[in-house]
PDB file of C-alpha atoms in Angstrom:
ATOM      1  CA  MET A  15      12.208   6.429  12.346  1.00  0.00           C
ATOM      2  CA  LYS A  16      12.347   5.332   8.719  1.00  0.00           C
ATOM      3  CA  ARG A  17       9.714   6.478   6.230  1.00  0.00           C
ATOM      4  CA  VAL A  18       8.118   4.612   3.318  1.00  0.00           C
ATOM      5  CA  LEU A  19       5.720   5.915   0.668  1.00  0.00           C
ATOM      6  CA  VAL A  20       3.566   3.328  -1.113  1.00  0.00           C
ATOM      7  CA  LEU A  21       2.183   4.429  -4.477  1.00  0.00           C
ATOM      8  CA  CYS A  22      -0.495   3.104  -6.811  1.00  0.00           C
ATOM      9  CA  THR A  23      -2.977   4.686  -9.168  1.00  0.00           C
ATOM     10  CA  GLY A  24      -6.199   5.061  -7.161  1.00  0.00           C
ATOM     11  CA  ASN A  25      -4.875   4.784  -3.588  1.00  0.00           C
ATOM     12  CA  SER A  26      -8.020   2.848  -2.687  1.00  0.00           C
ATOM     13  CA  CYS A  27      -6.847  -0.764  -2.174  1.00  0.00           C
ATOM     14  CA  ARG A  28      -3.264  -2.025  -2.505  1.00  0.00           C
ATOM     15  CA  SER A  29      -1.372   1.011  -1.278  1.00  0.00           C
ATOM     16  CA  GLN A  30      -3.842   1.564   1.569  1.00  0.00           C
ATOM     17  CA  MET A  31      -3.417  -2.020   2.765  1.00  0.00           C
ATOM     18  CA  ALA A  32       0.364  -1.791   2.367  1.00  0.00           C
ATOM     19  CA  GLU A  33       0.549   1.460   4.338  1.00  0.00           C
ATOM     20  CA  GLU A  34      -1.153  -0.015   7.387  1.00  0.00           C
ATOM     21  CA  LEU A  35       0.541  -3.411   7.110  1.00  0.00           C
ATOM     22  CA  TRP A  36       3.959  -1.723   6.937  1.00  0.00           C
ATOM     23  CA  GLU A  37       3.378   0.233  10.126  1.00  0.00           C
ATOM     24  CA  THR A  38       1.956  -2.803  11.931  1.00  0.00           C
ATOM     25  CA  LEU A  39       4.615  -5.286  10.800  1.00  0.00           C
ATOM     26  CA  SER A  40       7.538  -2.938  11.438  1.00  0.00           C
ATOM     27  CA  GLY A  41       6.577  -2.553  15.081  1.00  0.00           C
ATOM     28  CA  GLY A  42       6.894   1.208  14.980  1.00  0.00           C
ATOM     29  CA  GLU A  43      10.246   1.305  13.202  1.00  0.00           C
ATOM     30  CA  TRP A  44       8.684   2.692  10.007  1.00  0.00           C
ATOM     31  CA  GLN A  45       6.229   5.486   9.321  1.00  0.00           C
ATOM     32  CA  ALA A  46       4.198   4.591   6.240  1.00  0.00           C
ATOM     33  CA  GLU A  47       2.238   6.821   3.889  1.00  0.00           C
ATOM     34  CA  SER A  48       0.320   5.950   0.746  1.00  0.00           C
ATOM     35  CA  ALA A  49      -0.834   7.959  -2.249  1.00  0.00           C
ATOM     36  CA  GLY A  50      -2.052   7.647  -5.810  1.00  0.00           C
ATOM     37  CA  SER A  51      -1.309   9.237  -9.154  1.00  0.00           C
ATOM     38  CA  LYS A  52      -5.084   9.509  -9.740  1.00  0.00           C
ATOM     39  CA  PRO A  53      -6.673   9.122  -6.299  1.00  0.00           C
ATOM     40  CA  SER A  54     -10.112   7.530  -6.324  1.00  0.00           C
ATOM     41  CA  GLY A  55     -11.446   9.683  -3.511  1.00  0.00           C
ATOM     42  CA  TYR A  56     -12.283   6.721  -1.276  1.00  0.00           C
ATOM     43  CA  VAL A  57     -10.884   3.583   0.330  1.00  0.00           C
ATOM     44  CA  HIS A  58     -12.514   0.479  -1.151  1.00  0.00           C
ATOM     45  CA  PRO A  59     -15.021  -1.078   1.294  1.00  0.00           C
ATOM     46  CA  LEU A  60     -13.676  -4.587   0.623  1.00  0.00           C
ATOM     47  CA  ALA A  61     -10.125  -3.414   1.388  1.00  0.00           C
ATOM     48  CA  ILE A  62     -11.448  -2.088   4.687  1.00  0.00           C
ATOM     49  CA  GLU A  63     -13.147  -5.437   5.333  1.00  0.00           C
ATOM     50  CA  ALA A  64     -10.061  -7.495   4.391  1.00  0.00           C
ATOM     51  CA  MET A  65      -7.900  -5.486   6.777  1.00  0.00           C
ATOM     52  CA  ARG A  66     -10.505  -5.647   9.529  1.00  0.00           C
ATOM     53  CA  GLU A  67      -9.980  -9.420   9.476  1.00  0.00           C
ATOM     54  CA  LEU A  68      -6.407  -8.697  10.665  1.00  0.00           C
ATOM     55  CA  ASP A  69      -7.671  -6.230  13.299  1.00  0.00           C
ATOM     56  CA  ILE A  70      -6.369  -3.276  11.267  1.00  0.00           C
ATOM     57  CA  ASP A  71      -8.801  -0.397  10.778  1.00  0.00           C
ATOM     58  CA  LEU A  72      -8.778   1.462   7.436  1.00  0.00           C
ATOM     59  CA  SER A  73     -12.193   3.061   7.929  1.00  0.00           C
ATOM     60  CA  GLU A  74     -10.727   6.511   8.692  1.00  0.00           C
ATOM     61  CA  ASN A  75      -8.144   6.418   5.867  1.00  0.00           C
ATOM     62  CA  THR A  76      -8.506   8.681   2.837  1.00  0.00           C
ATOM     63  CA  SER A  77      -7.090   8.465  -0.671  1.00  0.00           C
ATOM     64  CA  LYS A  78      -4.355  11.032  -1.226  1.00  0.00           C
ATOM     65  CA  HIS A  79      -2.570  12.452  -4.277  1.00  0.00           C
ATOM     66  CA  LEU A  80       1.155  11.780  -4.554  1.00  0.00           C
ATOM     67  CA  ASP A  81       1.802  15.498  -5.149  1.00  0.00           C
ATOM     68  CA  GLN A  82       1.376  16.188  -1.447  1.00  0.00           C
ATOM     69  CA  PHE A  83       4.478  14.076  -0.746  1.00  0.00           C
ATOM     70  CA  THR A  84       6.873  15.202  -3.515  1.00  0.00           C
ATOM     71  CA  GLU A  85       8.796  17.606  -1.262  1.00  0.00           C
ATOM     72  CA  GLN A  86       9.138  15.112   1.589  1.00  0.00           C
ATOM     73  CA  GLU A  87      12.012  12.746   2.255  1.00  0.00           C
ATOM     74  CA  PHE A  88      11.512   8.986   2.336  1.00  0.00           C
ATOM     75  CA  ASP A  89      13.893   6.125   2.953  1.00  0.00           C
ATOM     76  CA  LEU A  90      11.881   4.048   0.516  1.00  0.00           C
ATOM     77  CA  VAL A  91       9.278   4.541  -2.206  1.00  0.00           C
ATOM     78  CA  VAL A  92       7.381   1.420  -3.325  1.00  0.00           C
ATOM     79  CA  THR A  93       5.109   1.308  -6.370  1.00  0.00           C
ATOM     80  CA  VAL A  94       2.533  -1.480  -6.240  1.00  0.00           C
ATOM     81  CA  CYS A  95       1.102  -1.187  -9.755  1.00  0.00           C
ATOM     82  CA  ASP A  96       2.586  -0.677 -13.197  1.00  0.00           C
ATOM     83  CA  ASN A  97       0.611   2.531 -13.834  1.00  0.00           C
ATOM     84  CA  ALA A  98       2.066   4.151 -10.735  1.00  0.00           C
ATOM     85  CA  LYS A  99       5.553   3.020 -11.688  1.00  0.00           C
ATOM     86  CA  ASP A 100       5.184   4.577 -15.131  1.00  0.00           C
ATOM     87  CA  SER A 101       3.632   7.836 -13.909  1.00  0.00           C
ATOM     88  CA  CYS A 102       5.545   8.207 -10.665  1.00  0.00           C
ATOM     89  CA  PRO A 103       7.676  11.323 -10.396  1.00  0.00           C
ATOM     90  CA  VAL A 104      11.225  10.860  -9.222  1.00  0.00           C
ATOM     91  CA  PHE A 105      11.321  11.282  -5.479  1.00  0.00           C
ATOM     92  CA  SER A 106      14.734  12.861  -5.081  1.00  0.00           C
ATOM     93  CA  GLY A 107      14.439  12.491  -1.318  1.00  0.00           C
ATOM     94  CA  ALA A 108      14.046   8.706  -1.539  1.00  0.00           C
ATOM     95  CA  THR A 109      17.050   6.578  -0.666  1.00  0.00           C
ATOM     96  CA  GLN A 110      15.598   3.555  -2.468  1.00  0.00           C
ATOM     97  CA  THR A 111      12.754   2.885  -4.931  1.00  0.00           C
ATOM     98  CA  LEU A 112      11.234  -0.554  -5.462  1.00  0.00           C
ATOM     99  CA  HIS A 113       8.496  -1.874  -7.747  1.00  0.00           C
ATOM    100  CA  TRP A 114       6.272  -4.600  -6.318  1.00  0.00           C
ATOM    101  CA  PRO A 115       3.368  -5.173  -8.742  1.00  0.00           C
ATOM    102  CA  PHE A 116       0.246  -6.751  -7.267  1.00  0.00           C
ATOM    103  CA  ASP A 117      -3.058  -7.552  -8.952  1.00  0.00           C
ATOM    104  CA  ASP A 118      -5.687  -4.858  -8.438  1.00  0.00           C
ATOM    105  CA  PRO A 119      -8.357  -6.449  -6.231  1.00  0.00           C
ATOM    106  CA  ALA A 120     -10.803  -3.728  -7.327  1.00  0.00           C
ATOM    107  CA  ASP A 121     -10.874  -5.501 -10.716  1.00  0.00           C
ATOM    108  CA  ALA A 122     -12.259  -8.693  -9.150  1.00  0.00           C
ATOM    109  CA  THR A 123     -15.631  -9.841 -10.416  1.00  0.00           C
ATOM    110  CA  GLY A 124     -18.421 -12.000  -9.000  1.00  0.00           C
ATOM    111  CA  THR A 125     -20.261 -11.868  -5.718  1.00  0.00           C
ATOM    112  CA  ASP A 126     -18.880  -9.858  -2.813  1.00  0.00           C
ATOM    113  CA  GLU A 127     -17.615 -13.109  -1.267  1.00  0.00           C
ATOM    114  CA  GLU A 128     -15.829 -14.032  -4.516  1.00  0.00           C
ATOM    115  CA  LYS A 129     -14.312 -10.543  -4.631  1.00  0.00           C
ATOM    116  CA  MET A 130     -13.230 -10.906  -0.987  1.00  0.00           C
ATOM    117  CA  THR A 131     -11.203 -13.958  -1.952  1.00  0.00           C
ATOM    118  CA  THR A 132      -9.172 -11.729  -4.280  1.00  0.00           C
ATOM    119  CA  PHE A 133      -8.831  -8.965  -1.682  1.00  0.00           C
ATOM    120  CA  ARG A 134      -7.583 -11.489   0.888  1.00  0.00           C
ATOM    121  CA  ARG A 135      -5.083 -12.992  -1.553  1.00  0.00           C
ATOM    122  CA  VAL A 136      -3.643  -9.601  -2.516  1.00  0.00           C
ATOM    123  CA  ARG A 137      -3.593  -8.493   1.141  1.00  0.00           C
ATOM    124  CA  ASP A 138      -1.665 -11.627   2.077  1.00  0.00           C
ATOM    125  CA  GLU A 139       0.758 -11.210  -0.852  1.00  0.00           C
ATOM    126  CA  ILE A 140       1.472  -7.639   0.251  1.00  0.00           C
ATOM    127  CA  LYS A 141       1.928  -8.777   3.862  1.00  0.00           C
ATOM    128  CA  THR A 142       4.372 -11.513   2.825  1.00  0.00           C
ATOM    129  CA  LYS A 143       6.383  -9.098   0.649  1.00  0.00           C
ATOM    130  CA  ILE A 144       6.659  -6.538   3.444  1.00  0.00           C
ATOM    131  CA  GLN A 145       7.608  -9.212   6.007  1.00  0.00           C
ATOM    132  CA  SER A 146      10.322 -10.465   3.675  1.00  0.00           C
ATOM    133  CA  PHE A 147      11.677  -6.944   3.094  1.00  0.00           C
ATOM    134  CA  LEU A 148      11.739  -6.167   6.814  1.00  0.00           C
ATOM    135  CA  ALA A 149      13.439  -9.483   7.614  1.00  0.00           C
ATOM    136  CA  ASP A 150      16.107  -8.906   4.936  1.00  0.00           C
ATOM    137  CA  GLU A 151      16.678  -5.379   6.157  1.00  0.00           C
ATOM    138  CA  SER A 152      17.254  -6.453   9.757  1.00  0.00           C
ATOM    139  CA  ALA A 153      19.460  -9.408   8.826  1.00  0.00           C
TER     140      ALA A 153
END
């Protein structure tokens, strides 16, 4: 089984959604983990809600620090924000490192429904990017 580590700063939104999407979309071919350079200590409630709409449950997920993964081997490390890319240590056990910047949905303003629009957009952008990667890899 291949392994991917998805990194961002807070590990509360983008990387959490990417972790679960990766495992779901790969059909069990990938084990996904996510972590942050400065973990927030929680998974954003609107990220949980956005993923629930796809029947994916993030409610038991926790934000994790990237240090707990530095000695592990990964086939792929993906940074999903510029801060994580800049502060990410070199994962010597990673075969490949990619940078896929996405807007931080936690920065969205307005009512909860207006914020959900941003969470859904970012979720769908992440899903599309992962689907494209997996399709290219199997081609």
